[in-house]
Short mmCIF file of C-alpha atoms in Angstrom, two decimals:
data_model
loop_
_atom_site.label_atom_id
_atom_site.label_comp_id
_atom_site.label_asym_id
_atom_site.label_seq_id
_atom_site.Cartn_x
_atom_site.Cartn_y
_atom_site.Cartn_z
CA UNK A 1 76.28 -48.14 195.27
CA UNK A 2 76.64 -44.60 193.86
CA UNK A 3 73.50 -42.47 193.96
CA UNK A 4 72.22 -38.89 193.73
CA UNK A 5 74.93 -36.19 193.68
CA UNK A 6 77.71 -38.78 193.64
CA UNK A 7 76.71 -40.13 190.22
CA UNK A 8 78.55 -39.19 187.04
CA UNK A 9 76.87 -37.02 184.42
CA UNK A 10 77.54 -37.39 180.71
CA UNK A 11 77.98 -33.97 179.08
CA UNK A 12 75.82 -33.02 176.15
CA UNK A 13 77.32 -32.46 172.74
CA UNK A 14 77.86 -28.97 171.33
CA UNK A 15 77.49 -28.91 167.56
CA UNK A 16 79.41 -26.00 166.05
CA UNK A 17 78.40 -24.79 162.59
CA UNK A 18 79.32 -21.92 160.28
CA UNK A 19 82.67 -20.94 161.86
CA UNK A 20 83.93 -17.67 160.40
CA UNK A 21 86.81 -15.33 161.16
CA UNK A 22 86.73 -11.79 159.76
CA UNK A 23 88.53 -8.50 160.28
CA UNK A 24 87.04 -5.92 162.62
CA UNK A 25 86.38 -3.80 159.52
CA UNK A 26 83.73 -6.33 158.45
CA UNK A 27 81.50 -4.91 161.20
CA UNK A 28 81.29 -1.59 159.28
CA UNK A 29 81.38 -2.44 155.56
CA UNK A 30 79.72 0.84 154.65
CA UNK A 31 82.66 2.74 156.22
CA UNK A 32 85.47 0.33 155.20
CA UNK A 33 84.22 -1.27 151.94
CA UNK A 34 87.63 -2.60 150.89
CA UNK A 35 89.09 -3.73 154.21
CA UNK A 36 85.78 -5.35 155.14
CA UNK A 37 86.52 -8.05 152.54
CA UNK A 38 90.18 -8.60 153.48
CA UNK A 39 91.18 -11.70 155.43
CA UNK A 40 92.34 -11.51 159.08
CA UNK A 41 96.09 -11.11 159.61
CA UNK A 42 98.52 -12.65 162.05
CA UNK A 43 98.89 -10.85 165.41
CA UNK A 44 95.84 -8.72 164.76
CA UNK A 45 92.32 -8.26 166.13
CA UNK A 46 89.61 -10.28 164.40
CA UNK A 47 85.97 -11.24 164.93
CA UNK A 48 85.12 -14.94 165.30
CA UNK A 49 81.54 -16.16 164.87
CA UNK A 50 80.02 -19.61 165.40
CA UNK A 51 76.55 -21.15 165.52
CA UNK A 52 76.18 -23.45 168.54
CA UNK A 53 73.65 -26.18 169.27
CA UNK A 54 73.60 -27.63 172.80
CA UNK A 55 72.78 -31.28 173.44
CA UNK A 56 71.96 -30.75 177.13
CA UNK A 57 69.82 -27.95 178.53
CA UNK A 58 71.64 -24.71 179.33
CA UNK A 59 70.28 -23.12 182.50
CA UNK A 60 70.31 -19.49 183.52
CA UNK A 61 73.64 -18.72 185.16
CA UNK A 62 75.58 -21.38 183.25
CA UNK A 63 78.99 -20.30 181.97
CA UNK A 64 80.18 -20.68 178.36
CA UNK A 65 83.92 -21.32 178.19
CA UNK A 66 85.75 -20.78 174.88
CA UNK A 67 89.46 -21.44 174.34
CA UNK A 68 91.63 -21.61 171.22
CA UNK A 69 95.31 -21.03 172.05
CA UNK A 70 97.40 -19.29 170.79
CA UNK A 71 94.36 -17.11 170.01
CA UNK A 72 93.41 -14.95 172.99
CA UNK A 73 90.37 -12.86 173.81
CA UNK A 74 90.79 -9.10 174.07
CA UNK A 75 90.31 -7.67 177.55
CA UNK A 76 87.71 -5.13 176.45
CA UNK A 77 85.94 -7.41 173.95
CA UNK A 78 82.17 -7.67 173.94
CA UNK A 79 80.88 -11.25 173.97
CA UNK A 80 77.58 -11.65 172.13
CA UNK A 81 75.39 -14.70 172.53
CA UNK A 82 72.03 -14.90 170.78
CA UNK A 83 69.87 -17.69 172.19
CA UNK A 84 67.40 -17.40 169.31
CA UNK A 85 69.83 -18.96 166.85
CA UNK A 86 72.73 -19.96 169.11
CA UNK A 87 75.22 -17.57 167.49
CA UNK A 88 78.39 -16.79 169.42
CA UNK A 89 80.54 -13.79 168.42
CA UNK A 90 83.88 -12.95 170.04
CA UNK A 91 86.66 -10.43 169.40
CA UNK A 92 90.01 -12.23 169.46
CA UNK A 93 93.71 -11.52 169.12
CA UNK A 94 94.95 -13.85 166.39
CA UNK A 95 97.98 -16.12 166.55
CA UNK A 96 101.54 -15.39 165.36
CA UNK A 97 101.53 -17.77 162.36
CA UNK A 98 99.50 -18.13 159.18
CA UNK A 99 98.61 -21.66 160.33
CA UNK A 100 98.53 -21.94 164.13
CA UNK A 101 96.72 -25.31 164.22
CA UNK A 102 94.53 -24.05 167.05
CA UNK A 103 91.51 -26.07 168.12
CA UNK A 104 88.37 -24.25 169.26
CA UNK A 105 86.94 -25.70 172.48
CA UNK A 106 83.42 -24.79 173.63
CA UNK A 107 82.05 -25.89 177.00
CA UNK A 108 79.16 -24.91 179.24
CA UNK A 109 79.52 -25.29 183.01
CA UNK A 110 77.12 -24.93 185.93
CA UNK A 111 79.75 -22.81 187.66
CA UNK A 112 83.46 -22.15 187.39
CA UNK A 113 84.30 -24.49 190.28
CA UNK A 114 82.89 -27.76 188.96
CA UNK A 115 85.45 -29.38 186.65
CA UNK A 116 83.07 -31.42 184.49
CA UNK A 117 81.27 -29.59 181.65
CA UNK A 118 77.52 -29.79 181.04
CA UNK A 119 78.13 -29.49 177.27
CA UNK A 120 81.28 -29.78 175.19
CA UNK A 121 82.42 -30.02 171.58
CA UNK A 122 85.67 -31.82 172.56
CA UNK A 123 87.71 -29.16 170.70
CA UNK A 124 86.47 -30.49 167.38
CA UNK A 125 86.55 -27.15 165.49
CA UNK A 126 89.79 -26.71 163.50
CA UNK A 127 91.65 -23.44 163.26
CA UNK A 128 91.53 -20.59 160.77
CA UNK A 129 94.17 -19.71 158.19
CA UNK A 130 95.52 -16.17 158.50
CA UNK A 131 97.38 -13.88 156.11
CA UNK A 132 100.57 -11.90 156.67
CA UNK A 133 101.13 -8.22 157.38
CA UNK A 134 102.56 -6.10 154.56
CA UNK A 135 104.41 -2.85 155.30
CA UNK A 136 103.47 0.09 153.07
CA UNK A 137 105.27 3.46 152.94
CA UNK A 138 104.31 6.50 150.84
CA UNK A 139 106.67 9.37 150.04
CA UNK A 140 105.34 12.50 148.32
CA UNK A 141 106.06 16.18 148.01
CA UNK A 142 103.54 18.99 148.28
CA UNK A 143 100.19 17.94 146.80
CA UNK A 144 97.71 20.45 145.41
CA UNK A 145 94.08 19.69 144.41
CA UNK A 146 93.48 18.15 140.97
CA UNK A 147 97.19 17.75 140.26
CA UNK A 148 99.10 14.73 138.96
CA UNK A 149 101.00 13.47 141.99
CA UNK A 150 104.30 11.54 141.96
CA UNK A 151 104.21 8.93 144.75
CA UNK A 152 107.09 6.73 145.82
CA UNK A 153 105.76 3.38 147.03
CA UNK A 154 107.78 1.08 149.27
CA UNK A 155 106.14 -2.30 149.91
CA UNK A 156 107.66 -4.94 152.17
CA UNK A 157 105.81 -8.29 151.81
CA UNK A 158 107.23 -9.86 154.94
CA UNK A 159 106.46 -13.58 154.75
CA UNK A 160 103.68 -13.20 152.17
CA UNK A 161 105.82 -13.94 149.04
CA UNK A 162 103.34 -12.39 146.56
CA UNK A 163 103.55 -12.22 142.77
CA UNK A 164 101.14 -9.25 142.61
CA UNK A 165 100.12 -6.27 144.69
CA UNK A 166 96.72 -4.58 144.47
CA UNK A 167 96.95 -0.94 145.55
CA UNK A 168 93.88 0.93 146.84
CA UNK A 169 94.03 4.73 146.90
CA UNK A 170 91.44 6.62 148.98
CA UNK A 171 88.17 7.48 147.27
CA UNK A 172 88.54 10.53 145.01
CA UNK A 173 91.98 9.65 143.63
CA UNK A 174 92.20 8.60 139.97
CA UNK A 175 94.90 6.47 138.36
CA UNK A 176 95.60 6.92 134.62
CA UNK A 177 94.08 4.50 132.12
CA UNK A 178 97.50 3.39 130.88
CA UNK A 179 100.47 2.53 133.03
CA UNK A 180 100.64 4.35 136.35
CA UNK A 181 104.41 3.87 136.68
CA UNK A 182 106.35 7.12 136.52
CA UNK A 183 109.17 6.96 133.95
CA UNK A 184 110.76 3.87 132.47
CA UNK A 185 111.02 0.48 134.17
CA UNK A 186 114.60 -0.47 135.01
CA UNK A 187 115.84 -4.06 134.45
CA UNK A 188 116.47 -4.36 138.20
CA UNK A 189 112.96 -3.20 139.14
CA UNK A 190 110.83 -5.58 141.20
CA UNK A 191 107.63 -3.97 139.86
CA UNK A 192 107.11 -4.79 136.18
CA UNK A 193 103.77 -3.14 135.40
CA UNK A 194 100.90 -1.13 136.82
CA UNK A 195 97.39 -1.17 135.36
CA UNK A 196 94.12 0.30 136.53
CA UNK A 197 91.31 -2.08 137.44
CA UNK A 198 87.55 -1.48 137.19
CA UNK A 199 87.62 1.13 139.97
CA UNK A 200 89.58 4.29 139.08
CA UNK A 201 91.34 4.33 142.48
CA UNK A 202 92.61 0.71 142.34
CA UNK A 203 95.61 -0.62 140.39
CA UNK A 204 97.34 -3.97 140.01
CA UNK A 205 101.14 -4.15 140.28
CA UNK A 206 102.81 -7.13 138.62
CA UNK A 207 105.99 -8.28 140.38
CA UNK A 208 109.13 -9.93 139.06
CA UNK A 209 109.97 -13.52 139.97
CA UNK A 210 107.91 -16.30 141.51
CA UNK A 211 107.37 -14.58 144.85
CA UNK A 212 108.68 -11.28 146.22
CA UNK A 213 110.87 -11.81 149.29
CA UNK A 214 112.32 -8.32 149.80
CA UNK A 215 110.94 -4.80 149.87
CA UNK A 216 110.08 -3.33 146.47
CA UNK A 217 109.85 0.32 145.55
CA UNK A 218 108.45 2.11 142.52
CA UNK A 219 107.25 5.58 141.54
CA UNK A 220 103.64 5.93 140.40
CA UNK A 221 101.40 8.79 139.34
CA UNK A 222 97.84 9.50 140.46
CA UNK A 223 95.50 12.47 140.17
CA UNK A 224 94.55 14.04 143.51
CA UNK A 225 90.91 14.89 144.26
CA UNK A 226 89.47 18.37 144.68
CA UNK A 227 89.09 18.09 148.43
CA UNK A 228 90.71 16.10 151.22
CA UNK A 229 88.59 13.23 152.51
CA UNK A 230 87.86 12.62 156.17
CA UNK A 231 91.02 11.99 158.16
CA UNK A 232 89.82 8.54 159.22
CA UNK A 233 89.25 7.48 155.61
CA UNK A 234 92.48 8.88 154.16
CA UNK A 235 94.17 5.49 154.13
CA UNK A 236 96.04 3.68 151.36
CA UNK A 237 95.82 -0.12 151.25
CA UNK A 238 97.96 -2.77 149.61
CA UNK A 239 96.88 -6.38 149.14
CA UNK A 240 99.43 -9.15 148.46
CA UNK A 241 98.28 -11.77 145.93
CA UNK A 242 99.75 -15.21 145.18
CA UNK A 243 98.16 -17.59 142.66
CA UNK A 244 94.99 -15.51 142.66
CA UNK A 245 94.52 -15.60 146.43
CA UNK A 246 95.17 -13.07 149.18
CA UNK A 247 98.25 -13.83 151.29
CA UNK A 248 98.67 -10.51 153.10
CA UNK A 249 97.76 -6.85 153.30
CA UNK A 250 98.84 -3.60 154.84
CA UNK A 251 97.89 0.04 155.14
CA UNK A 252 99.44 3.49 155.44
CA UNK A 253 98.12 6.93 156.31
CA UNK A 254 97.51 9.10 153.27
CA UNK A 255 99.07 12.48 152.55
CA UNK A 256 97.47 15.89 152.89
CA UNK A 257 96.15 17.89 149.95
CA UNK A 258 97.32 21.46 150.48
CA UNK A 259 95.20 24.28 149.16
CA UNK A 260 96.97 27.33 147.72
CA UNK A 261 97.65 29.77 150.54
CA UNK A 262 96.58 33.42 150.42
CA UNK A 263 94.75 32.94 147.11
CA UNK A 264 91.78 35.11 146.24
CA UNK A 265 89.73 36.09 143.20
CA UNK A 266 88.80 39.71 142.61
CA UNK A 267 86.15 40.60 140.05
CA UNK A 268 84.11 43.62 139.21
CA UNK A 269 80.65 43.93 140.67
CA UNK A 270 77.60 43.78 138.46
CA UNK A 271 75.72 47.12 138.48
#
């Protein structure tokens, strides 16, 4: 006869709803309006959110255990648990592949010594699909305010294999209404066209072939703003697109706008 503390307990079920994985920029969409909508990349930091419902009562002092290898949790990450709606939010380091086939396991335990969970979801939550990292390089000369700037773009898609790039210049820059490509397009060019989208600082680059597999370079023109933006916001972004969907993105620090040195205006005083 097995009684009292020797009996077996059946763990309650954890129902997991609304799983989402977003970039860390999604936490500040007013500061990073473009990157806030990008998808998380491989080997990057992301924010995972879930809504949990526990079948068995969760007592004060119980421990929530979350695992999803090869995803790992950052050492300095803040774990947020709201018991009003059961929302769990964690900062995670993503896996090395676009599809890691990770399974998200949630368990509550009375303490870290007891092996049996009080609640579990039996790792029933499937993994998230990630996008690839794209390398972006900008080469420019001296840039003065309000001037038409020649920019050499070098974009390496990595494993993304895009057919289009969407290029985001920092706020204040303006691409021309027509083509933004400087000079004529060579037959060997990987970039076939460049056209401005609804926002004046965003252009779409059409690529040759069915999926770019090597780095592509092109020269574009853009009008510089009057003043340099904040250093933290002077970032150029490139988004890799395949069949209308995002498959990767990257970023690069912008260039400085140099004011004319030792310039002054002298005018006669008004009597």
